[in-house]
mmCIF file with all atom_site columns, C-alpha atoms in Angstrom:
data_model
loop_
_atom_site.group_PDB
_atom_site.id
_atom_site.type_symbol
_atom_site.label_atom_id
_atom_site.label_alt_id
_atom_site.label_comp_id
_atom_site.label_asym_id
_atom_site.label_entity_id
_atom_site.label_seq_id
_atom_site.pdbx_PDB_ins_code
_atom_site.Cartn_x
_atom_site.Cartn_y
_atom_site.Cartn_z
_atom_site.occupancy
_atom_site.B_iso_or_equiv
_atom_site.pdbx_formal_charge
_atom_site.auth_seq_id
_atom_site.auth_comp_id
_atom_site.auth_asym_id
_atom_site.auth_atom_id
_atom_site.pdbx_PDB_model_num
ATOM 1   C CA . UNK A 1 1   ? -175.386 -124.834 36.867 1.00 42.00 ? 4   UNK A CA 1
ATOM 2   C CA . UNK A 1 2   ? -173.199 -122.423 35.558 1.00 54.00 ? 5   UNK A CA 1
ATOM 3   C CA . UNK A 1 3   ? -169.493 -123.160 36.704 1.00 74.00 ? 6   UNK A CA 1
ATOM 4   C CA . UNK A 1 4   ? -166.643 -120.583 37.815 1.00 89.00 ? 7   UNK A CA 1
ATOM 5   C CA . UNK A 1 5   ? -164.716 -117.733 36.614 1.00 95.00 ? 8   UNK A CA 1
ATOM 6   C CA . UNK A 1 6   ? -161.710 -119.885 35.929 1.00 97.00 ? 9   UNK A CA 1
ATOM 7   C CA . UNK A 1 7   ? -158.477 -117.611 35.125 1.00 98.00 ? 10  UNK A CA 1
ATOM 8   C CA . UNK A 1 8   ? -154.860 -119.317 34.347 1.00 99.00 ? 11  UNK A CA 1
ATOM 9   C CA . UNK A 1 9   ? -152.160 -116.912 34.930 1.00 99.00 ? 12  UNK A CA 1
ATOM 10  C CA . UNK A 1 10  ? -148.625 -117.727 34.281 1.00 99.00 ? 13  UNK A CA 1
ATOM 11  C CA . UNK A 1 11  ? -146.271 -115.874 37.113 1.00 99.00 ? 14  UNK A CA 1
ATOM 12  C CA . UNK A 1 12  ? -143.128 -114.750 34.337 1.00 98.00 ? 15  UNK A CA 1
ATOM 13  C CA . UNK A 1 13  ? -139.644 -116.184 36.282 1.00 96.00 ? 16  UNK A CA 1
ATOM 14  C CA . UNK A 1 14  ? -138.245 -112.492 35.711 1.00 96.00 ? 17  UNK A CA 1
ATOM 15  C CA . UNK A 1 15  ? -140.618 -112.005 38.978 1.00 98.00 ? 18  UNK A CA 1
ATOM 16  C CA . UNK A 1 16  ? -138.903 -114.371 41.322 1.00 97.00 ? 19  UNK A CA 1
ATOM 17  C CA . UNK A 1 17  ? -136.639 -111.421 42.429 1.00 97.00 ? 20  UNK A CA 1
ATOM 18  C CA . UNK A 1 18  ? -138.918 -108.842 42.953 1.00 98.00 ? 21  UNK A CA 1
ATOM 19  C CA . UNK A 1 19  ? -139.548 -108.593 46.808 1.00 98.00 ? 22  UNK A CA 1
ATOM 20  C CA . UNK A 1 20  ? -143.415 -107.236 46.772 1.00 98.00 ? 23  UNK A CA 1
ATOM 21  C CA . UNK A 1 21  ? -143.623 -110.357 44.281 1.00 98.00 ? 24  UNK A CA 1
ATOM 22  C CA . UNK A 1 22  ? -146.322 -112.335 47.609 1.00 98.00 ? 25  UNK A CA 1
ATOM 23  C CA . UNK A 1 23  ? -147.801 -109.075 48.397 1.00 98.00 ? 26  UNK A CA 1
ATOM 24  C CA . UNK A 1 24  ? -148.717 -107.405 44.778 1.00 98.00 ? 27  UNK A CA 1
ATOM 25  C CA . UNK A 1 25  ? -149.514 -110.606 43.399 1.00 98.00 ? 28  UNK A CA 1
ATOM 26  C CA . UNK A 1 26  ? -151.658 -111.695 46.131 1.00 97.00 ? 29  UNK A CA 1
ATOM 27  C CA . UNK A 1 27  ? -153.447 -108.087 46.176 1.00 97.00 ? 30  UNK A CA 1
ATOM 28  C CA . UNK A 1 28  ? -153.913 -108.244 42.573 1.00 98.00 ? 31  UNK A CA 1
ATOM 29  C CA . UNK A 1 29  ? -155.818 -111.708 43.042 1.00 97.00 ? 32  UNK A CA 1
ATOM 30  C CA . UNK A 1 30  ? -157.474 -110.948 45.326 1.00 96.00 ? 33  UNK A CA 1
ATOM 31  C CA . UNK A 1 31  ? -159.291 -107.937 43.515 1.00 96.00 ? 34  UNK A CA 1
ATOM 32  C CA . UNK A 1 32  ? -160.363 -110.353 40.882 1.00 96.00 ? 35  UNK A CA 1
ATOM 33  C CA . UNK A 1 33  ? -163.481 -112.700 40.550 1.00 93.00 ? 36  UNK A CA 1
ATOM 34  C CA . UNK A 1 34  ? -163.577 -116.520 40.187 1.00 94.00 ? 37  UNK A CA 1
ATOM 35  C CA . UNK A 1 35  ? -160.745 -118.922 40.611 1.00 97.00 ? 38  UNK A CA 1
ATOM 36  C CA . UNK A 1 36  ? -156.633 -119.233 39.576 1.00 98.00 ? 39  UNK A CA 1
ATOM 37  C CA . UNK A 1 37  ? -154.768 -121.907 38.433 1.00 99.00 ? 40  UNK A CA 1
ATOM 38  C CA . UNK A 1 38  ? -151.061 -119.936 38.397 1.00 99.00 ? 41  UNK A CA 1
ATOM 39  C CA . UNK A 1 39  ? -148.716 -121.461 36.525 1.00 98.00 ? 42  UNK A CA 1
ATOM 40  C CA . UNK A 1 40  ? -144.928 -120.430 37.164 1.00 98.00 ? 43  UNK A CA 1
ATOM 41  C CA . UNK A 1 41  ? -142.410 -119.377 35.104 1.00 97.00 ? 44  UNK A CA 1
ATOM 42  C CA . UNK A 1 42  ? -138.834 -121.063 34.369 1.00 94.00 ? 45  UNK A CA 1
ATOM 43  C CA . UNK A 1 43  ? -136.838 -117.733 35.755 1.00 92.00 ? 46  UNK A CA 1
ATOM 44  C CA . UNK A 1 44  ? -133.217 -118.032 36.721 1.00 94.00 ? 47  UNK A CA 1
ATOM 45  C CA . UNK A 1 45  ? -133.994 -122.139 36.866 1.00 94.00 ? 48  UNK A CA 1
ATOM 46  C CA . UNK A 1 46  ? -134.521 -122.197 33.262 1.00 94.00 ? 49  UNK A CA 1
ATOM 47  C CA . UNK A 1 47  ? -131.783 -119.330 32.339 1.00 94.00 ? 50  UNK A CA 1
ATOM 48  C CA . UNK A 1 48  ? -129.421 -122.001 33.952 1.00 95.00 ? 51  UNK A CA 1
ATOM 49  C CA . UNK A 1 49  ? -130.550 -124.873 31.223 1.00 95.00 ? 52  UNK A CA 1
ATOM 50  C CA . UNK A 1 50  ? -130.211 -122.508 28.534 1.00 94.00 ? 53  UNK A CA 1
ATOM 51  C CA . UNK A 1 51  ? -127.000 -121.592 29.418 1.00 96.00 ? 54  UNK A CA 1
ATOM 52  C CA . UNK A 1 52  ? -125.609 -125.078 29.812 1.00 96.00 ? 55  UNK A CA 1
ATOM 53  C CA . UNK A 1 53  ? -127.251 -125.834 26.145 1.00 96.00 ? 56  UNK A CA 1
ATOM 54  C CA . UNK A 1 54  ? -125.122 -123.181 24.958 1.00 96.00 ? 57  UNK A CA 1
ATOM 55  C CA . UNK A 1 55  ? -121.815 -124.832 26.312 1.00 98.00 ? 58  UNK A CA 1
ATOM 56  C CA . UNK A 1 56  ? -122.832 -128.667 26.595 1.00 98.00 ? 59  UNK A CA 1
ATOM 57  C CA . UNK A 1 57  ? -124.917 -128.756 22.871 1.00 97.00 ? 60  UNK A CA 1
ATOM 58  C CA . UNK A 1 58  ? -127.319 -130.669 25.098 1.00 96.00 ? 61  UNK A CA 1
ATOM 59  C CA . UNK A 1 59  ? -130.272 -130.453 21.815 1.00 94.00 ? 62  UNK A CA 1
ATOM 60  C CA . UNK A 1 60  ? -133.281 -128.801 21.644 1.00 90.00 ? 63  UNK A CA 1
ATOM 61  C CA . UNK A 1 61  ? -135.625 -131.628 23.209 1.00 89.00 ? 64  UNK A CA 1
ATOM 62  C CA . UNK A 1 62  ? -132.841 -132.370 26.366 1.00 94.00 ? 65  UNK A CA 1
ATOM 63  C CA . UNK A 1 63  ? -132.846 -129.081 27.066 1.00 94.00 ? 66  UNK A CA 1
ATOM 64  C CA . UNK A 1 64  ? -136.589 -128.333 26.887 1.00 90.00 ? 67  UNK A CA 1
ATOM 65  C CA . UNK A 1 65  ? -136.968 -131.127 28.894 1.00 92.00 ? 68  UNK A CA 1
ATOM 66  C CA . UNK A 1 66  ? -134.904 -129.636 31.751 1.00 95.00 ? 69  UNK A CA 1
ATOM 67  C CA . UNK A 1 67  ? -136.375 -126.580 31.277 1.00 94.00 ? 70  UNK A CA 1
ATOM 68  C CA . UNK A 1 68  ? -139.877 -128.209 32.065 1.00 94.00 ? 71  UNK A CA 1
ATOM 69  C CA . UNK A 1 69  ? -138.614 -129.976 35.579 1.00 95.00 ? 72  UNK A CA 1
ATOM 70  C CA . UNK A 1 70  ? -136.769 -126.351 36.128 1.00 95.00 ? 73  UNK A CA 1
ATOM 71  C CA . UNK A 1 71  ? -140.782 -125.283 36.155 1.00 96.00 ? 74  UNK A CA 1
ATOM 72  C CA . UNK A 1 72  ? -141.614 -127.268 39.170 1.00 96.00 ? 75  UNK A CA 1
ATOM 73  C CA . UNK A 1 73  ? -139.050 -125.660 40.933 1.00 96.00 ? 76  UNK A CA 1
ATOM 74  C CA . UNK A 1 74  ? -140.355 -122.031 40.177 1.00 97.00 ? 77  UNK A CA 1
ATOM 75  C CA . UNK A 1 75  ? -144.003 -124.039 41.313 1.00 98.00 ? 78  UNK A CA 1
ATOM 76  C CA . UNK A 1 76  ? -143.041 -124.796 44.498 1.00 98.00 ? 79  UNK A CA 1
ATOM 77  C CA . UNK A 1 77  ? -140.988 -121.768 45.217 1.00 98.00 ? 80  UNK A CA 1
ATOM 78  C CA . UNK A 1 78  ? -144.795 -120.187 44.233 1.00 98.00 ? 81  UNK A CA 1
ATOM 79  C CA . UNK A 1 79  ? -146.338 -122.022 46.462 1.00 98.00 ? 82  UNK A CA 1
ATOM 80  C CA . UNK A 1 80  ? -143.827 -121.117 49.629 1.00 98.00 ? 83  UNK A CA 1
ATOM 81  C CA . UNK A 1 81  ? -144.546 -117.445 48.470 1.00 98.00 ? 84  UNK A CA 1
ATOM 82  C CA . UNK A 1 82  ? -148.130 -118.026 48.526 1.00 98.00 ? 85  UNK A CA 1
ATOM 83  C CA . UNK A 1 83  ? -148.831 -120.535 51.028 1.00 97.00 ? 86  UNK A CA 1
ATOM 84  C CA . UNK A 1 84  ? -152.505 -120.361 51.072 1.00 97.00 ? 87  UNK A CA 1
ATOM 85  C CA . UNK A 1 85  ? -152.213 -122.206 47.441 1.00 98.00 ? 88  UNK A CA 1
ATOM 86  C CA . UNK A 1 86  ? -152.435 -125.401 46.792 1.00 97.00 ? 89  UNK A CA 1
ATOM 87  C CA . UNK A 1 87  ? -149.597 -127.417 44.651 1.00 98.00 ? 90  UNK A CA 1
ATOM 88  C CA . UNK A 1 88  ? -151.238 -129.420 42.282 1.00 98.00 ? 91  UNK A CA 1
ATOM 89  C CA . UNK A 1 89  ? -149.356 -131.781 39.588 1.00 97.00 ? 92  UNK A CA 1
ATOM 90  C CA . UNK A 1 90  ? -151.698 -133.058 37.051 1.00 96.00 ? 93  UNK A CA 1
ATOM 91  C CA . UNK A 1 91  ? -155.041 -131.023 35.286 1.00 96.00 ? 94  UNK A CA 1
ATOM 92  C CA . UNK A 1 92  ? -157.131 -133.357 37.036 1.00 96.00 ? 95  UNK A CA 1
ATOM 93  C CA . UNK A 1 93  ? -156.129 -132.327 40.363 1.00 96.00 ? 96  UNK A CA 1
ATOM 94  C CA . UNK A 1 94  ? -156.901 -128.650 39.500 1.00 97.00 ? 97  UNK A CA 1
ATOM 95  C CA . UNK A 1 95  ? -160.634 -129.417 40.833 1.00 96.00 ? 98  UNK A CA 1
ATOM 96  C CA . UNK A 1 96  ? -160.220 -130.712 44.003 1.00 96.00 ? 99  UNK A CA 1
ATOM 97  C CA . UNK A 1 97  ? -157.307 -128.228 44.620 1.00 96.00 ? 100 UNK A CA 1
ATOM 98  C CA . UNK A 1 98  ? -159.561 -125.210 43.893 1.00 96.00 ? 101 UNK A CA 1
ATOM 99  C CA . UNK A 1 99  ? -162.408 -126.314 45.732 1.00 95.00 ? 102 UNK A CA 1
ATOM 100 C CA . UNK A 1 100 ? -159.684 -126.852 48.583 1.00 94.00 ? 103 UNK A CA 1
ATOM 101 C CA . UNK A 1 101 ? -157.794 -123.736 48.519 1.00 93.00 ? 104 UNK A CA 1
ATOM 102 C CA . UNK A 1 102 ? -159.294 -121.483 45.677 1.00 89.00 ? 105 UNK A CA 1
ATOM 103 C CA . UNK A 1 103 ? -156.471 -120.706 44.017 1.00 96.00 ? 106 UNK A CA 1
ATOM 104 C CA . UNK A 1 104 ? -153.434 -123.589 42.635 1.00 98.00 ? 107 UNK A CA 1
ATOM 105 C CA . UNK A 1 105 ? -150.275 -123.602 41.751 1.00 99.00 ? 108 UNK A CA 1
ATOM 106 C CA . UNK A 1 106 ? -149.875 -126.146 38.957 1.00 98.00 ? 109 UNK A CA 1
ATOM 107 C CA . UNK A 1 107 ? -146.429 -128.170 38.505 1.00 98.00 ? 110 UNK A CA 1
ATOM 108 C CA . UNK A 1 108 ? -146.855 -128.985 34.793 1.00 96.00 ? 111 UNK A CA 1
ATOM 109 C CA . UNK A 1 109 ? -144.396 -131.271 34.526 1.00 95.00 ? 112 UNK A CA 1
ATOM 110 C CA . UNK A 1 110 ? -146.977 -134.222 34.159 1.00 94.00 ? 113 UNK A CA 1
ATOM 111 C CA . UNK A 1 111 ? -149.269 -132.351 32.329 1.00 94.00 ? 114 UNK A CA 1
ATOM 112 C CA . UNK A 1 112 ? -146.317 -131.515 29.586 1.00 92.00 ? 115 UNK A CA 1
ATOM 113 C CA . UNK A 1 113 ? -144.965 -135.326 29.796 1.00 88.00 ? 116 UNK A CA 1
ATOM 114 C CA . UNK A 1 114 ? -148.304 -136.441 28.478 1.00 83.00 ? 117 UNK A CA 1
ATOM 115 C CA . UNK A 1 115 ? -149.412 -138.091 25.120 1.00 70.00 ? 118 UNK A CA 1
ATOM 116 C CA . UNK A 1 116 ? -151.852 -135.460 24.260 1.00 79.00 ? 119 UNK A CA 1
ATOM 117 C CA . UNK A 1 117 ? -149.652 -132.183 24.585 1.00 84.00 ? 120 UNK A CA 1
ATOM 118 C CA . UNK A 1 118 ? -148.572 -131.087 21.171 1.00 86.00 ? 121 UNK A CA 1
ATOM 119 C CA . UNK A 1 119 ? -146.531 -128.385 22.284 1.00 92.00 ? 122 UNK A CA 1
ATOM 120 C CA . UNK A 1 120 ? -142.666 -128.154 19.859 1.00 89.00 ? 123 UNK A CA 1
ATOM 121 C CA . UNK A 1 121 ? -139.884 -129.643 22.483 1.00 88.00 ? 124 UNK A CA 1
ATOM 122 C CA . UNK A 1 122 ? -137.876 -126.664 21.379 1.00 88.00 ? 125 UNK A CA 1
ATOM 123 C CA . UNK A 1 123 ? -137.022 -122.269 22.912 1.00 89.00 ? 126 UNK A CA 1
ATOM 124 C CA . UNK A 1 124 ? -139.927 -121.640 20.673 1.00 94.00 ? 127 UNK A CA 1
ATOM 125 C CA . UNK A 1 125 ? -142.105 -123.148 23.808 1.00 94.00 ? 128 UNK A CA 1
ATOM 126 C CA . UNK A 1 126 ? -141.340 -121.561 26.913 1.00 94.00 ? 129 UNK A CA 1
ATOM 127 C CA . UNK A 1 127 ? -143.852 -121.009 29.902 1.00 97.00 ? 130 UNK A CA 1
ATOM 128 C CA . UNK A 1 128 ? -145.910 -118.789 27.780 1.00 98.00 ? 131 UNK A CA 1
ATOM 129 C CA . UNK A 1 129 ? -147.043 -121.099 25.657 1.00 98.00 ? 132 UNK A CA 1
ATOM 130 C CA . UNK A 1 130 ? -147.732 -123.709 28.147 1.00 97.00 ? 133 UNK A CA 1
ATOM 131 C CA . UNK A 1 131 ? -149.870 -121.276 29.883 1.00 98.00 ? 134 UNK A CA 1
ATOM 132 C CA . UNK A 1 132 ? -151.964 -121.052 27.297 1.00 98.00 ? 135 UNK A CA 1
ATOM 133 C CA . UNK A 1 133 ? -151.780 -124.221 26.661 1.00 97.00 ? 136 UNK A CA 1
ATOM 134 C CA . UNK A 1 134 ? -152.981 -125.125 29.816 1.00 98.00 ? 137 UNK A CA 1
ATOM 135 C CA . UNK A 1 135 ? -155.978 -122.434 29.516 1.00 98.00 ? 138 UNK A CA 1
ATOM 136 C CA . UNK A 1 136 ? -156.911 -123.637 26.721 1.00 97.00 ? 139 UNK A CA 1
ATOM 137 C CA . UNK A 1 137 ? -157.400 -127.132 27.838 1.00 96.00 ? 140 UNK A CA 1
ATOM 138 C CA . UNK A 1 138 ? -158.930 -125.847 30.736 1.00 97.00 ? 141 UNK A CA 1
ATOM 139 C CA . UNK A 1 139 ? -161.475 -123.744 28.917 1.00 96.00 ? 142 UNK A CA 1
ATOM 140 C CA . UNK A 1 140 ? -160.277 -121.015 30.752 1.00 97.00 ? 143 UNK A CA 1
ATOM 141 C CA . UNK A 1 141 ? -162.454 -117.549 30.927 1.00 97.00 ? 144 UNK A CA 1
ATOM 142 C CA . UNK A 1 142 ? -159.020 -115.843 30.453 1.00 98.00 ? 145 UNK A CA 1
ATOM 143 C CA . UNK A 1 143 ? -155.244 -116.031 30.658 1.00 99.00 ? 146 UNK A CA 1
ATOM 144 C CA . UNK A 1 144 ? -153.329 -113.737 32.329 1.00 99.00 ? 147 UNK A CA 1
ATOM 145 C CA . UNK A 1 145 ? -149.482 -113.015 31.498 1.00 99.00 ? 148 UNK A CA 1
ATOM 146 C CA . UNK A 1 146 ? -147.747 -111.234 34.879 1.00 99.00 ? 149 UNK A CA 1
ATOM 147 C CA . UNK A 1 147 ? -144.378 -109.829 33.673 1.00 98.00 ? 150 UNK A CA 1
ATOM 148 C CA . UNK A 1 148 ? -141.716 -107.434 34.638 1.00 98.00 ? 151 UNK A CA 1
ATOM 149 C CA . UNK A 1 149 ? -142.300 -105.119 31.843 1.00 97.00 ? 152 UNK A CA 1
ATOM 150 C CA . UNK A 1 150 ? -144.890 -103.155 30.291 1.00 97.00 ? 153 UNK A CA 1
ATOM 151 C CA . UNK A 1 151 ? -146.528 -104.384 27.004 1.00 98.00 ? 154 UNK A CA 1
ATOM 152 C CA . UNK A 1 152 ? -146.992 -101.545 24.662 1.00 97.00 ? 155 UNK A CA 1
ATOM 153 C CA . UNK A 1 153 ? -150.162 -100.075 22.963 1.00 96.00 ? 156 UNK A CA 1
ATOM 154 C CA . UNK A 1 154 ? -151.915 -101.974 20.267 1.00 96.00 ? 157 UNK A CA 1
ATOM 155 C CA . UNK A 1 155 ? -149.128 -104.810 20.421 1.00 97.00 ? 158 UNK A CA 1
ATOM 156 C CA . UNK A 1 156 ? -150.589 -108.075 18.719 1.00 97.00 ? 159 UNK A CA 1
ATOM 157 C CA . UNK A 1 157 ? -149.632 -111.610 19.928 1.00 98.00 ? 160 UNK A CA 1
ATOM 158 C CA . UNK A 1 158 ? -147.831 -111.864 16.692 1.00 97.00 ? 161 UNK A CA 1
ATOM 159 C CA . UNK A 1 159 ? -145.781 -108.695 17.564 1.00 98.00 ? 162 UNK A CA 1
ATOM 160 C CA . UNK A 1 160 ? -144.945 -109.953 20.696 1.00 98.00 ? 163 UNK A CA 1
ATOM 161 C CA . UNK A 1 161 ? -143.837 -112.743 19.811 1.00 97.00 ? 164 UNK A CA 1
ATOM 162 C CA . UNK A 1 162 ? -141.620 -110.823 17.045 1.00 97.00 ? 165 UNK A CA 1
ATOM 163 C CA . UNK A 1 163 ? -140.300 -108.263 19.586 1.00 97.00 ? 166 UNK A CA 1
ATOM 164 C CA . UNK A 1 164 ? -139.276 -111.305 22.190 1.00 96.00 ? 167 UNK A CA 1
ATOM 165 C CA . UNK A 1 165 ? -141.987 -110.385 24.724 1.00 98.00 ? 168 UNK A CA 1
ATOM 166 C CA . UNK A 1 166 ? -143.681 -113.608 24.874 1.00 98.00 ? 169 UNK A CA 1
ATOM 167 C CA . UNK A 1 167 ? -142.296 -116.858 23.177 1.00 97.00 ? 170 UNK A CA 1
ATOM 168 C CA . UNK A 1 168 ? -142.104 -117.424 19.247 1.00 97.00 ? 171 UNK A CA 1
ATOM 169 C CA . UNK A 1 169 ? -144.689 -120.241 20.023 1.00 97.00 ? 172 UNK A CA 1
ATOM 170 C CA . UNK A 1 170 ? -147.496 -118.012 21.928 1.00 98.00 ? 173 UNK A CA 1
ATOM 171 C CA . UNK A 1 171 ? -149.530 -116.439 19.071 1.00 97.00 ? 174 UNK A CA 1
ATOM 172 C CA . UNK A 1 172 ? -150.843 -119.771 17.771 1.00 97.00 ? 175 UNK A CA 1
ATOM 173 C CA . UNK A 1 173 ? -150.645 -121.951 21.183 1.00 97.00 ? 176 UNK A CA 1
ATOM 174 C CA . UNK A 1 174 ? -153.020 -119.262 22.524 1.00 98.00 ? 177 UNK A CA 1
ATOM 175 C CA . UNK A 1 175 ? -155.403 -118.975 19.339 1.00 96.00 ? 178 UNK A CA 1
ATOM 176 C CA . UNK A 1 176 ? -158.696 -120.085 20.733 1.00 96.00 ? 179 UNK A CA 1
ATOM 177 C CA . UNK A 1 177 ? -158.164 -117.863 24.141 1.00 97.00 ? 180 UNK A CA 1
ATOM 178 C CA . UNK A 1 178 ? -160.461 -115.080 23.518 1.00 93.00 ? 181 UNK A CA 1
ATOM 179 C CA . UNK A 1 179 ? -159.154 -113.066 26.851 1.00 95.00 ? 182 UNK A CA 1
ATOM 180 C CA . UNK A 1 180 ? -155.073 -112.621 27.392 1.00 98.00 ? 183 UNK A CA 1
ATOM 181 C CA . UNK A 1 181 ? -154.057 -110.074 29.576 1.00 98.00 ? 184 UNK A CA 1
ATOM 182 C CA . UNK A 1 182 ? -150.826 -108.716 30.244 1.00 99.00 ? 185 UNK A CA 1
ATOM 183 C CA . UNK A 1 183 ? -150.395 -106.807 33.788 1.00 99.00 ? 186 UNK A CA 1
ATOM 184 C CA . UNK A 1 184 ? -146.864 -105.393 35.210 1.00 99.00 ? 187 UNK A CA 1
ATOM 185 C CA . UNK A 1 185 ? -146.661 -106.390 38.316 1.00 98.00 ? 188 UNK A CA 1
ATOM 186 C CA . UNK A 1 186 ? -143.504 -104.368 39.113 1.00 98.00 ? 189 UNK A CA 1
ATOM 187 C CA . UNK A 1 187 ? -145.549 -100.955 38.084 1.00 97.00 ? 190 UNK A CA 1
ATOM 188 C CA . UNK A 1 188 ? -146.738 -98.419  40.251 1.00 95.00 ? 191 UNK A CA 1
ATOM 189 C CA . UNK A 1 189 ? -149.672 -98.870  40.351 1.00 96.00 ? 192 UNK A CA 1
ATOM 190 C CA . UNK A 1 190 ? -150.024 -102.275 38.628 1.00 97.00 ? 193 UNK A CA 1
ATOM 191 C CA . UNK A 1 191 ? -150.666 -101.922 34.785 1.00 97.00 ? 194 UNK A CA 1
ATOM 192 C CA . UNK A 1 192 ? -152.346 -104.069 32.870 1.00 97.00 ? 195 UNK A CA 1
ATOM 193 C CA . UNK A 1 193 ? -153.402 -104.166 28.457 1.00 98.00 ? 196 UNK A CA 1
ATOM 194 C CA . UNK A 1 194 ? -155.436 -106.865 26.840 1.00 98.00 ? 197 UNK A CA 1
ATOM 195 C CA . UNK A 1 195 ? -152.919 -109.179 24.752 1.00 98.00 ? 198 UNK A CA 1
#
């Protein structure tokens, strides 16, 4: 038995103050085959950790940290947005969510906190890289990026990670992901380039 198209897409926090946010992202999904696990980003949450690293020289791994529980904020504000989701808050739940609701929100806190993710405590991680981190211990078919911007032509994961459009950490976390996408969900219409 063959199992699901199983897609991880990471929700960039730049999105949680776009209005059509529910409605483009729910439209998008809707047009594509299989299943989601979507995985939100740290947004203004996480902007307010960095910030109060900058004045309170709170270290690398105390900040990341707070940056991580700043994640299940953006999960559950997700998860109000979409409210035919489930929250889930471990990989194992991802099953039974899915088969529940078809599409999850995953609060990775738990997941991150774990002995077997090897993902730097440090900026160079941000929800990027634990997207693909999370596909790729899914065996994900693909991971999918939703940002605010668009990505342009012929752009490598090493040149976005250069040029500040995904994390520093992204090219290698997401090295045995054959399928990254990138789509704009603030574009009209919706625009989308292989990563």
């Amino acid at each position: 038995m063959s199992r699901k198209f199983l897609r991880v897409a990471k929700v960039g926090g730049s999105l949680f103050d776009f209005a059509e946010l529910s409605s483009v992202l729910r439209c998008w999904l809707d047009e594509q085959p299989g299943v989601n696990v979507l995985l939100a980003g740290g947004g203004s949450f996480a902007n307010g950790i960095r910030q109060a690293d900058q004045v309170f020289q709170l270290g690398e791994p105390t900040a990341h940290r707070l940056a991580i529980e700043s994640m299940r904020i953006s999960a559950e504000l997700l998860a109000v947005l979409l409210p035919e989701t489930q929250i889930v808050r471990s990989l194992d739940g991802i099953p039974t969510g899915l088969e529940n609701a078809g599409i999850v929100v995953l609060d990775p806190v738990q997941t991150l906190n774990s002995t077997d993710c090897q993902l730097p405590h440090s900026w160079d991680v941000t929800s990027d890289s634990i997207a693909a981190f999370v596909a790729s211990k899914l065996r994900a078919h693909e991971l999918v990026l939703f940002k605010s911007t668009p990505l342009p032509a012929n752009t490598t994961r090493s040149q976005a990670a250069t040029e500040g459009l995904v994390d520093r950490h992204f090219a290698q976390a997401a090295m045995s992901i054959q399928g990254v996408r990138w789509v704009n969900l603030r574009s009209t219409p919706v625009t989308e380039r292989p990563l």
